[in-house]
PDB file of C-alpha atoms and ligand atoms in Angstrom:
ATOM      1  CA  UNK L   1     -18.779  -0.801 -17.881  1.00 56.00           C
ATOM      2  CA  UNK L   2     -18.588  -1.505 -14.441  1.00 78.00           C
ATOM      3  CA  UNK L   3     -16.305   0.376 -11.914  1.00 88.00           C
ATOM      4  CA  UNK L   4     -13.678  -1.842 -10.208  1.00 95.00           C
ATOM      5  CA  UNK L   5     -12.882  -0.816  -6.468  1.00 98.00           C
ATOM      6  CA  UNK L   6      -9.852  -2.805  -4.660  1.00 98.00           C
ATOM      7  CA  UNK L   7      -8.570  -2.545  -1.382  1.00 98.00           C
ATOM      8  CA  UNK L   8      -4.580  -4.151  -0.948  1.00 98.00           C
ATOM      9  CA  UNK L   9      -4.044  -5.164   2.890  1.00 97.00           C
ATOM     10  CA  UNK L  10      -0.914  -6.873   4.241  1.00 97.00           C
ATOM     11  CA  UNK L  11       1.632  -6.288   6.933  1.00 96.00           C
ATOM     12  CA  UNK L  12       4.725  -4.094   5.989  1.00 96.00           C
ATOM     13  CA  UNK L  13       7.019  -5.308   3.101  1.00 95.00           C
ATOM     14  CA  UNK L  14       4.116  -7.947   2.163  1.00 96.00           C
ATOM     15  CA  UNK L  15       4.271  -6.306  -1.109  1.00 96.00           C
ATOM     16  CA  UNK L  16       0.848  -4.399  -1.548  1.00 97.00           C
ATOM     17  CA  UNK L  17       2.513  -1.839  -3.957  1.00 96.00           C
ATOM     18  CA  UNK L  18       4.442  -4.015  -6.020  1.00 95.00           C
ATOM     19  CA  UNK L  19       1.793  -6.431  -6.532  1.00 98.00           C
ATOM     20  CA  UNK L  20      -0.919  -3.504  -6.402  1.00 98.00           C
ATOM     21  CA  UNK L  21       0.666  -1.641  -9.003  1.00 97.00           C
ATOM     22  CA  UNK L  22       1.169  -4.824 -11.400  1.00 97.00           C
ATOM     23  CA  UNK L  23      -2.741  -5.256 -11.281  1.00 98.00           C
ATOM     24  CA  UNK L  24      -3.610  -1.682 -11.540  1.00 98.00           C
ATOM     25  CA  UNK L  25      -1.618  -1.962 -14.655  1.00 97.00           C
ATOM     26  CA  UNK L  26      -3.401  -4.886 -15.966  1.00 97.00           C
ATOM     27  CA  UNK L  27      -6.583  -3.420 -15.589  1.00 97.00           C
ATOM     28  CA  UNK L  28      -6.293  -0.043 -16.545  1.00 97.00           C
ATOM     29  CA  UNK L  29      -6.804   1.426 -13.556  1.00 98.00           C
ATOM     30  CA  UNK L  30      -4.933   4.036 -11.124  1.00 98.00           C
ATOM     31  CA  UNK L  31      -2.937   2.671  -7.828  1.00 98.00           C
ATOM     32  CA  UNK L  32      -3.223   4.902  -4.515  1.00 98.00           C
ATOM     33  CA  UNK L  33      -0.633   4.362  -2.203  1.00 97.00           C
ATOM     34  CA  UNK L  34      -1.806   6.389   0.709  1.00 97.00           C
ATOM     35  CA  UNK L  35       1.472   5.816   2.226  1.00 95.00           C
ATOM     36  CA  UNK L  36       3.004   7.604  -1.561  1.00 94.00           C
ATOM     37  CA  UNK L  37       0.807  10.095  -1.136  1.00 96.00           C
ATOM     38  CA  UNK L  38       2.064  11.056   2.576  1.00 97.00           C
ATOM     39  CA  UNK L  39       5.426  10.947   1.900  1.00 94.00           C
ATOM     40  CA  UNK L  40       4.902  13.493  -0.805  1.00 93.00           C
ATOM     41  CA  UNK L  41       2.973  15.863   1.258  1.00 96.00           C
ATOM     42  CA  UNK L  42       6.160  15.400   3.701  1.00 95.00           C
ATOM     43  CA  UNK L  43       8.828  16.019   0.661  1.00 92.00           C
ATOM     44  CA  UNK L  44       6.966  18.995  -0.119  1.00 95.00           C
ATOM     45  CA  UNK L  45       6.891  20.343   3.055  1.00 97.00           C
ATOM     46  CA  UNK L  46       2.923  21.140   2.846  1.00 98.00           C
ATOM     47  CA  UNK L  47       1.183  22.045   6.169  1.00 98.00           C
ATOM     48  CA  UNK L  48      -0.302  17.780   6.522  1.00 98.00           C
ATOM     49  CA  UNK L  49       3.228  17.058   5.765  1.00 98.00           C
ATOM     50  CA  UNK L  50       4.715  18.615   8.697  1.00 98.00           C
ATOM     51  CA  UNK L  51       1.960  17.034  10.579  1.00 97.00           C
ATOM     52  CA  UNK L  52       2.123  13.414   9.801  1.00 98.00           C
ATOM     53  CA  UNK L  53       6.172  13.686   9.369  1.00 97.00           C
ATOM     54  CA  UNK L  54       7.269  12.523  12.558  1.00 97.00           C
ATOM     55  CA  UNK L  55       4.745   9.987  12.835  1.00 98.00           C
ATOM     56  CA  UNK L  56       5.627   8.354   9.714  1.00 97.00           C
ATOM     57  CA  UNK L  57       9.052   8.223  10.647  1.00 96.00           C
ATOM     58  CA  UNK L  58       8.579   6.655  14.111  1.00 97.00           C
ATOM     59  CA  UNK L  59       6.125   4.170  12.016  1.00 97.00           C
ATOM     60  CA  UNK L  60       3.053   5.217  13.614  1.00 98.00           C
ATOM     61  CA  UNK L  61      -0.244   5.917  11.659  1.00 98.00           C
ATOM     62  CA  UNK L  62      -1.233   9.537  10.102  1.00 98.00           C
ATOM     63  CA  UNK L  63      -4.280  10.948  12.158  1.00 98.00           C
ATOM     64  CA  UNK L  64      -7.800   9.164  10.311  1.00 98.00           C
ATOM     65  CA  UNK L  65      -8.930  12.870   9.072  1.00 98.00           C
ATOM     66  CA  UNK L  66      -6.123  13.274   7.716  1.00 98.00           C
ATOM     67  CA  UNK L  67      -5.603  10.231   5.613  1.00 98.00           C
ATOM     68  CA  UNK L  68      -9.098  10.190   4.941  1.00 98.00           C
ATOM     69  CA  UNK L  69      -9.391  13.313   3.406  1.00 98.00           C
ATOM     70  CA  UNK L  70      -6.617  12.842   1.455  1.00 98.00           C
ATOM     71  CA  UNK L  71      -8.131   9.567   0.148  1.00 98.00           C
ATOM     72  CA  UNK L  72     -11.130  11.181  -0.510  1.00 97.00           C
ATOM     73  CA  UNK L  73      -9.684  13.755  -2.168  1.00 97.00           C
ATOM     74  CA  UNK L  74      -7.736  11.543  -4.573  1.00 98.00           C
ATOM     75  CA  UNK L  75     -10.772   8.990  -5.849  1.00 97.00           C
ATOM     76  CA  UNK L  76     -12.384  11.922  -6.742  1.00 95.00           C
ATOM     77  CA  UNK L  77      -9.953  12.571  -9.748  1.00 97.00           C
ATOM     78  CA  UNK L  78     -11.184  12.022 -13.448  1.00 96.00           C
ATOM     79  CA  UNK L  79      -8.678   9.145 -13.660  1.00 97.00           C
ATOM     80  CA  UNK L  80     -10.700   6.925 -11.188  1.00 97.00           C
ATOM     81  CA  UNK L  81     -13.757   6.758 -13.160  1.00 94.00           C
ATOM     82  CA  UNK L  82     -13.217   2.861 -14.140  1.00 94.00           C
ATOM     83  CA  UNK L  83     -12.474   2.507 -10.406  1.00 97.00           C
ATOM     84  CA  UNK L  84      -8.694   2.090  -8.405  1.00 98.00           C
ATOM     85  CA  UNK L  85      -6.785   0.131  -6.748  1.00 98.00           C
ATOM     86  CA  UNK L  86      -6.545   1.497  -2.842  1.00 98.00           C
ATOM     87  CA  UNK L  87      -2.935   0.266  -1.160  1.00 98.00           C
ATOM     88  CA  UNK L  88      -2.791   1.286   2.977  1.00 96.00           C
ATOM     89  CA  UNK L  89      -5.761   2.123   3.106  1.00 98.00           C
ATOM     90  CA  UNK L  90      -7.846   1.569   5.025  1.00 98.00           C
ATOM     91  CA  UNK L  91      -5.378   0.657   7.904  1.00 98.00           C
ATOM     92  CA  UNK L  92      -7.878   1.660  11.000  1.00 98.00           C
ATOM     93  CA  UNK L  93     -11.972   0.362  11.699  1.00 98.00           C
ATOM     94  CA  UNK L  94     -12.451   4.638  11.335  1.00 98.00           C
ATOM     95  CA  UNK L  95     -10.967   4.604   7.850  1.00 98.00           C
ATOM     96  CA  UNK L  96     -13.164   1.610   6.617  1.00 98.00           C
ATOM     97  CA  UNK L  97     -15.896   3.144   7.965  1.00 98.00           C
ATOM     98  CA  UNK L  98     -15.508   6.236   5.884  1.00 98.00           C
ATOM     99  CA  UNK L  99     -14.455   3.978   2.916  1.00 98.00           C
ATOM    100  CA  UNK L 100     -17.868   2.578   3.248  1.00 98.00           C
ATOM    101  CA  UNK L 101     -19.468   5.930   3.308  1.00 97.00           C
ATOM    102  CA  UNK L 102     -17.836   7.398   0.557  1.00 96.00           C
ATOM    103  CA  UNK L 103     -18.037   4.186  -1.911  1.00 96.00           C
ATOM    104  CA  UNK L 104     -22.287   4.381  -1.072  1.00 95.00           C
ATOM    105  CA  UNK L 105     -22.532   7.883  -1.757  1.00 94.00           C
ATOM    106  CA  UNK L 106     -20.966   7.463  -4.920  1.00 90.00           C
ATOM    107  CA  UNK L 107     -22.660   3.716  -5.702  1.00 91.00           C
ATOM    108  CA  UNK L 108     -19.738   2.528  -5.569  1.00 93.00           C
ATOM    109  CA  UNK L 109     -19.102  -1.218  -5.177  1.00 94.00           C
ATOM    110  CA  UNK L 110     -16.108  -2.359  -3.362  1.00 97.00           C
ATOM    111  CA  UNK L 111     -15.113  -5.664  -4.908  1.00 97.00           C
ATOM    112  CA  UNK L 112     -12.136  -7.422  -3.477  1.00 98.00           C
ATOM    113  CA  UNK L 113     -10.443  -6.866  -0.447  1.00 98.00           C
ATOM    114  CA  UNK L 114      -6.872  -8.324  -1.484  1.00 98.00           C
ATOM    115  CA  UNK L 115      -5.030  -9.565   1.467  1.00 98.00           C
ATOM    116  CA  UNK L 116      -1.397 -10.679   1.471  1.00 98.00           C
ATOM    117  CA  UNK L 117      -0.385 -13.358   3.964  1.00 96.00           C
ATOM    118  CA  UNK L 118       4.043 -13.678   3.821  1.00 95.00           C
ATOM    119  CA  UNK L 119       5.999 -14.353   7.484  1.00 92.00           C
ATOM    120  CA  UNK L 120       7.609 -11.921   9.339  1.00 89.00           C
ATOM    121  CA  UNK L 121      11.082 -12.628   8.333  1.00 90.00           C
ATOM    122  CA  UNK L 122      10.622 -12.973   5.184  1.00 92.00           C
ATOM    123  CA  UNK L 123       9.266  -9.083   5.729  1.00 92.00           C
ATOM    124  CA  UNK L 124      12.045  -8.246   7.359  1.00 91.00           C
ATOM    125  CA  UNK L 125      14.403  -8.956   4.556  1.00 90.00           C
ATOM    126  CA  UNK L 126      11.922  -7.669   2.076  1.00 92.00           C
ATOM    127  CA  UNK L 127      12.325  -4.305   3.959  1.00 94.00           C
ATOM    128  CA  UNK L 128      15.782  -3.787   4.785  1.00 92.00           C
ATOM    129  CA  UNK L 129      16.835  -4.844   1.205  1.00 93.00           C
ATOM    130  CA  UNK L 130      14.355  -2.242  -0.482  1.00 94.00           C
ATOM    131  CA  UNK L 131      15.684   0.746  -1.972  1.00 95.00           C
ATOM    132  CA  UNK L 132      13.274   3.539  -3.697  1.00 93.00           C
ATOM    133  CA  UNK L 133      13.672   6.299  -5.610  1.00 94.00           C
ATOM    134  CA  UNK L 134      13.741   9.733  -4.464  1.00 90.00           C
ATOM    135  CA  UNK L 135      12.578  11.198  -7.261  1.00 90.00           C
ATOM    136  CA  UNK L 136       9.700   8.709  -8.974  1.00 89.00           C
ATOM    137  CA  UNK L 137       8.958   6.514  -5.554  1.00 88.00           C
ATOM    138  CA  UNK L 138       9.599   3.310  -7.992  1.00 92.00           C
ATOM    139  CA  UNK L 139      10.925   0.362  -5.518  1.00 94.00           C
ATOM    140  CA  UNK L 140      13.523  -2.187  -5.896  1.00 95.00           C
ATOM    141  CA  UNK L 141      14.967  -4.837  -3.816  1.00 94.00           C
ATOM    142  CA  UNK L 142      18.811  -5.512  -3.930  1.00 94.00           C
ATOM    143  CA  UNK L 143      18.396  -9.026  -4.609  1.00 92.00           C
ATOM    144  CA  UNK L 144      15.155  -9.845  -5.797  1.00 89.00           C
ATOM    145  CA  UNK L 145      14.811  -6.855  -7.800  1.00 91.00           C
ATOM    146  CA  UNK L 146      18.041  -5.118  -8.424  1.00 95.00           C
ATOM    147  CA  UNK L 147      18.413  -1.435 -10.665  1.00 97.00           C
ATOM    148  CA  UNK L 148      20.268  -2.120 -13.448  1.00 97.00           C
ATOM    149  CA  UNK L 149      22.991   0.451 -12.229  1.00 96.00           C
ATOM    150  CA  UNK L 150      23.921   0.542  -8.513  1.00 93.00           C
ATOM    151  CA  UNK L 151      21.469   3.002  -6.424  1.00 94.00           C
ATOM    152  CA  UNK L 152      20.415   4.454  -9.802  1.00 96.00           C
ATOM    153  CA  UNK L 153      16.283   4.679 -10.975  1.00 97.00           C
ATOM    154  CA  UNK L 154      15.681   2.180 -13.958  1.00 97.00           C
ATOM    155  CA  UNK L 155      13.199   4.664 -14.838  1.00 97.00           C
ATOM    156  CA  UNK L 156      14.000   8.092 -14.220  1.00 97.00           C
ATOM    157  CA  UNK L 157      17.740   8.061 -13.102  1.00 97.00           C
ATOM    158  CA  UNK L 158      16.550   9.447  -9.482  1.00 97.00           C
ATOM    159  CA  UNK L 159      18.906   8.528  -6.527  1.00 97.00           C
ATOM    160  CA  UNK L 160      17.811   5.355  -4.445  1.00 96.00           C
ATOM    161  CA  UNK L 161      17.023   5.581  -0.569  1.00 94.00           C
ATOM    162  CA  UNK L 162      16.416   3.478   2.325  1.00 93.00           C
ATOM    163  CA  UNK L 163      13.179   4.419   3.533  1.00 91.00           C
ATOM    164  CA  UNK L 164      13.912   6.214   6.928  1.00 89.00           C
ATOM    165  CA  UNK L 165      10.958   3.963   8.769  1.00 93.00           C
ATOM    166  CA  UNK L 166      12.685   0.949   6.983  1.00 93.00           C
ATOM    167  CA  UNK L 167      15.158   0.917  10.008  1.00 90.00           C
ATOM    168  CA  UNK L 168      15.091  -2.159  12.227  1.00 89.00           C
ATOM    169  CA  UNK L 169      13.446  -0.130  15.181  1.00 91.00           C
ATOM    170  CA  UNK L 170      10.939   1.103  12.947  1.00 94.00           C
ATOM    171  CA  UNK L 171       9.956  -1.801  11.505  1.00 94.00           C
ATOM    172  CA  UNK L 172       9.429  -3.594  14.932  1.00 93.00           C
ATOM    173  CA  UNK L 173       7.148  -0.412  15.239  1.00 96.00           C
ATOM    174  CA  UNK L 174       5.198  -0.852  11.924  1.00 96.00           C
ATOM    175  CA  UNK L 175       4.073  -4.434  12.872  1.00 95.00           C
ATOM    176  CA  UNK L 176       2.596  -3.735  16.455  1.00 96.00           C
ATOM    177  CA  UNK L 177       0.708  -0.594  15.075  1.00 97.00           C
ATOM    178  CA  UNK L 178      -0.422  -3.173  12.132  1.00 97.00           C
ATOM    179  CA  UNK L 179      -1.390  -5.960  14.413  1.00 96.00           C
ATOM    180  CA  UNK L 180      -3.183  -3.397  16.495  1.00 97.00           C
ATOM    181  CA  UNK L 181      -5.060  -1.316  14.161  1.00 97.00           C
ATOM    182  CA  UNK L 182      -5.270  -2.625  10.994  1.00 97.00           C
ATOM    183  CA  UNK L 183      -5.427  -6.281  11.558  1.00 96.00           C
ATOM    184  CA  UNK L 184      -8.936  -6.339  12.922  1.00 97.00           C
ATOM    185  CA  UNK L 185     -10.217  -5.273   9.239  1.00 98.00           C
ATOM    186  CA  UNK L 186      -9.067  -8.478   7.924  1.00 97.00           C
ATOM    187  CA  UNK L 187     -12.635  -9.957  10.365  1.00 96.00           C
ATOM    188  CA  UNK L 188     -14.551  -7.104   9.039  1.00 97.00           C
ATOM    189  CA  UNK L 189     -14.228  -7.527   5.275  1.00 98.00           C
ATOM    190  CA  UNK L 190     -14.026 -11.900   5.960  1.00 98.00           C
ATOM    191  CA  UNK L 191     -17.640 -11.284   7.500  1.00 97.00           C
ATOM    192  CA  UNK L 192     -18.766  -9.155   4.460  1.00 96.00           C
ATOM    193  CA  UNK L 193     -17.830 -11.769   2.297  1.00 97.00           C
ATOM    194  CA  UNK L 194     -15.097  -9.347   0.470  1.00 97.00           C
ATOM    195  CA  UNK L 195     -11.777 -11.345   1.783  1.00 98.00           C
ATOM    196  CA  UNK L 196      -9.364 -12.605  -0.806  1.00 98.00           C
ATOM    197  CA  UNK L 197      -6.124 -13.726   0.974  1.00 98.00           C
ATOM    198  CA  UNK L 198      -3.298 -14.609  -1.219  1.00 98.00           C
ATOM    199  CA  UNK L 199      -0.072 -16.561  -0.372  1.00 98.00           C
ATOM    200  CA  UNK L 200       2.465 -13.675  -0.592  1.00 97.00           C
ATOM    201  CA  UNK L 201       5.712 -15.667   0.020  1.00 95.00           C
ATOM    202  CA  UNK L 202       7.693 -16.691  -3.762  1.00 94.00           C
ATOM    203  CA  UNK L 203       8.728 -14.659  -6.221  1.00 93.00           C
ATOM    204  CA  UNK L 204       7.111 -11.252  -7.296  1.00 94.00           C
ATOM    205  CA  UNK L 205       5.863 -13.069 -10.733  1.00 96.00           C
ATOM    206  CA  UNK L 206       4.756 -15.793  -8.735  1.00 97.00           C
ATOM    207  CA  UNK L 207       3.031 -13.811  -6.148  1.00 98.00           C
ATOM    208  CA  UNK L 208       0.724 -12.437  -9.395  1.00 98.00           C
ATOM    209  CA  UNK L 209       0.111 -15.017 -11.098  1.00 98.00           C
ATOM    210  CA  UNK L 210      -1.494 -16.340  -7.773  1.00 98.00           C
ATOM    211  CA  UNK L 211      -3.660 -13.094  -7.895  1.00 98.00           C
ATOM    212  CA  UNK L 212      -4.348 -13.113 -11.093  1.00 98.00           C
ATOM    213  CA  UNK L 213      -6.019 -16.481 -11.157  1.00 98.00           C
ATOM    214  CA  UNK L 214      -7.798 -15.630  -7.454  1.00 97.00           C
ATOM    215  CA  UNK L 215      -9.030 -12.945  -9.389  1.00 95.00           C
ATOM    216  CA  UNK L 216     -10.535 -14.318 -12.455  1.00 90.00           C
TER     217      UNK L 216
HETATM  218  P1  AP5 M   1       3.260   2.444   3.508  1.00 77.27           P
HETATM  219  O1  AP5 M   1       4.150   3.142   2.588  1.00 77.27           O
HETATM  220  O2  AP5 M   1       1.965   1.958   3.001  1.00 77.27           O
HETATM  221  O3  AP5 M   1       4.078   1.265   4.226  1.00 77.27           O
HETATM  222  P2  AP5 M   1       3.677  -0.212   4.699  1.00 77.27           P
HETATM  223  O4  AP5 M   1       2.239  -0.536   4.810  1.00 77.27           O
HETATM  224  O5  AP5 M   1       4.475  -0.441   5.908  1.00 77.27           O
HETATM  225  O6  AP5 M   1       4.059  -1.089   3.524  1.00 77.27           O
HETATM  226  P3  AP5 M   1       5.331  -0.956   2.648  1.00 77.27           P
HETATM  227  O7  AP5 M   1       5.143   0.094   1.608  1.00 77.27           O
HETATM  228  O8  AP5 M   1       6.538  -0.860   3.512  1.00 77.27           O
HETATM  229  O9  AP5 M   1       5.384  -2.382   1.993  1.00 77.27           O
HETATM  230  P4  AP5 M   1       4.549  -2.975   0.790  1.00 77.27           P
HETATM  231  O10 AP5 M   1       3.592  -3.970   1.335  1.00 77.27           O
HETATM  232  O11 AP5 M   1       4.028  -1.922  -0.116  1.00 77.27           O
HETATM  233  O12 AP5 M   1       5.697  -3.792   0.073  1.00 77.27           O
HETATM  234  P5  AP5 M   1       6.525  -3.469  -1.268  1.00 77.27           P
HETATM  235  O13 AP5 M   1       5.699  -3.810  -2.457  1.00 77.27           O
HETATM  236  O14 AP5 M   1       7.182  -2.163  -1.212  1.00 77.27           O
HETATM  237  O15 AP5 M   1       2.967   3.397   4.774  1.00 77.27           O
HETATM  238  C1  AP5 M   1       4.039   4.048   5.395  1.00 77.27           C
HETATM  239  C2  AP5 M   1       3.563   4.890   6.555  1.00 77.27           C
HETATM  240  O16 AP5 M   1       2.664   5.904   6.087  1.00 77.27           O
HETATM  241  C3  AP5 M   1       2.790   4.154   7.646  1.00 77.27           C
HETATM  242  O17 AP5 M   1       3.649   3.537   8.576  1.00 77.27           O
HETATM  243  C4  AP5 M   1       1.993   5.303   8.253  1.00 77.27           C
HETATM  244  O18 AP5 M   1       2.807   6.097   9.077  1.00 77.27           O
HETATM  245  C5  AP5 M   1       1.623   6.125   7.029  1.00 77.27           C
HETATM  246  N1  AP5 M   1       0.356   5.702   6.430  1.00 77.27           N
HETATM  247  C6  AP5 M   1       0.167   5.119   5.219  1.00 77.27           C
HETATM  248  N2  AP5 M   1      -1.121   4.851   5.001  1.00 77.27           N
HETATM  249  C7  AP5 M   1      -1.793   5.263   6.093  1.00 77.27           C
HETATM  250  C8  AP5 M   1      -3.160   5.238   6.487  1.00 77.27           C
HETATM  251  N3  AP5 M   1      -4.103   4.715   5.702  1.00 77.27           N
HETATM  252  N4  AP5 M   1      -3.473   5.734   7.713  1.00 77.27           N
HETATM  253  C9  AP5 M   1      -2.540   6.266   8.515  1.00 77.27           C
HETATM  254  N5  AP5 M   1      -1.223   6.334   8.220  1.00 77.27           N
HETATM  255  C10 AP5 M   1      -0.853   5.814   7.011  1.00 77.27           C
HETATM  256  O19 AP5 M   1       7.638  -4.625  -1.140  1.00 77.27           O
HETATM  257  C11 AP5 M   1       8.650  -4.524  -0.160  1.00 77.27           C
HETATM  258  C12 AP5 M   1      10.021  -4.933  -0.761  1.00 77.27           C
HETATM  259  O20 AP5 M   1       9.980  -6.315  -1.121  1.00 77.27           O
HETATM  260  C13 AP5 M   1      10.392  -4.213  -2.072  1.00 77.27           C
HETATM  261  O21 AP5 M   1      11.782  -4.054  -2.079  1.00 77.27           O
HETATM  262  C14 AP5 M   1       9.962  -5.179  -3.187  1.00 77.27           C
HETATM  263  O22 AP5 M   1      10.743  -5.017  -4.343  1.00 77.27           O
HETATM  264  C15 AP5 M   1      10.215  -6.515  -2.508  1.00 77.27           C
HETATM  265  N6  AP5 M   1       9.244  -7.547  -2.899  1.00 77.27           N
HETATM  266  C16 AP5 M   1       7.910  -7.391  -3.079  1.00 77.27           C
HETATM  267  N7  AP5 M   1       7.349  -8.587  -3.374  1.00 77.27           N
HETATM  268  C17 AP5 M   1       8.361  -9.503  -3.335  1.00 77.27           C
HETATM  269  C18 AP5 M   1       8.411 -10.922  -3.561  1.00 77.27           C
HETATM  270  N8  AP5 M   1       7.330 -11.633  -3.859  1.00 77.27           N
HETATM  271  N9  AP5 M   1       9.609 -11.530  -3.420  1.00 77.27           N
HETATM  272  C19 AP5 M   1      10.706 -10.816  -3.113  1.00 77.27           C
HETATM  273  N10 AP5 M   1      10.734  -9.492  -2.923  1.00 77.27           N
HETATM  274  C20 AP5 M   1       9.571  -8.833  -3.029  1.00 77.27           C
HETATM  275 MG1   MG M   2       4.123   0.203  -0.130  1.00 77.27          MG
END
């Protein structure tokens, strides 16, 4: 069988992990938010969480060795034998690089690099209507995607947050580091021949389907 390796680029709020996790359910494979994974390490209070916790919240990037560890660390889990879906990462040319390096030593194929175009205020309102939980990180959006109960998890019955570096200033923050660092892998991965951009405005079904058929 072979192993099924997928990066999810976009700008904030383009919906990587909602649409990420819909495929990664469809196939059968894990989804690795690297941003999930940081705020974690910051919940817990873990020595890389007090690093990267004021960066996150002023919407900057985690230091590369850090992230890249951590991603690293995670593929090499027992549940990413059939391969995984990658979300944020990799957001800098140093983290691609080392995404390239770790995929060969394992003969490891990356397949599609799945990037979702959507305009920036349609971001904008994607973002400041999100809520997620505190307990389970599952996301909703107030209007698109409402809990059935008022700032109560569908799934677990955790609390619902606004993301601290969902905050207008932050945001504004989020998109120059993106435009800066991370936009300049969309060239790279168009050159290797790995691009697949998807129309990310419409509905969340919509947005899949789309992906779905890119995909098959
Ligand atoms: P991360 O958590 O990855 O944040 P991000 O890239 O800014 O992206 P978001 O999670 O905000 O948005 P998304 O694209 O996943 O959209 P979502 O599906 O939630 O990273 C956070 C921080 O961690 C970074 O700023 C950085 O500090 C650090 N970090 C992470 N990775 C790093 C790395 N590799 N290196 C260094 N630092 C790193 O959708 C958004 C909202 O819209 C939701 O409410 C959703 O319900 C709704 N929605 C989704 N799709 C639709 C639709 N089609 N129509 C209507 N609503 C929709
Ligand atoms: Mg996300």
């Amino acid at each position: 069988m072979s192993i099924r390796v997928f990066v999810f680029l976009g700008p904030p709020g383009s919906g990587k992990g909602t649409q990420a996790k819909l495929l990664a359910q469809r196939l059968g494979i894990p989804h690795i938010s690297l941003g999930d994974i940081l705020r974690e390490e910051v919940r817990s209070g873990s020595e890389i969480g007090q690093k990267v916790k004021s960066l996150i919240e002023a919407g900057r990037l985690a230091p590369d060795e850090i992230t890249i560890a951590l991603a690293e660390k995670r593929i090499s889990r027992e549940d990413c034998q059939k391969g995984f879906i990658f979300d944020g990462f990799p957001r800098s040319q140093a983290q691609a690089e080392a995404l390239a390096q770790m995929l060969k030593r394992e003969n490891r194929n990356l397949e599609k690099v799945v990037y979702l175009e959507v305009d920036k205020e349609e971001v904008v309102n994607r973002l400041s209507n999100r809520r997620s939980c505190k307990k389970c990180g599952a996301v909703y959006h107030l209007v698109n995607n409402p809990p059935k109960e008022p700032e109560k998890c569908d799934l677990c019955g955790g609390e619902l947050y606004l993301r601290h570096d969902d905050e207008p200033e932050v945001i504004r923050t989020r998109f120059e580091v993106y435009e800066k660092e991370t936009l300049p892998l969309i060239e790279r991965y168009a050159q290797e021949g790995k691009l697949l951009k998807i129309d990310a405005s419409g509905t969340i079904d919509e947005v899949f389907s789309r992906l779905w058929e890119a995909l098959k």
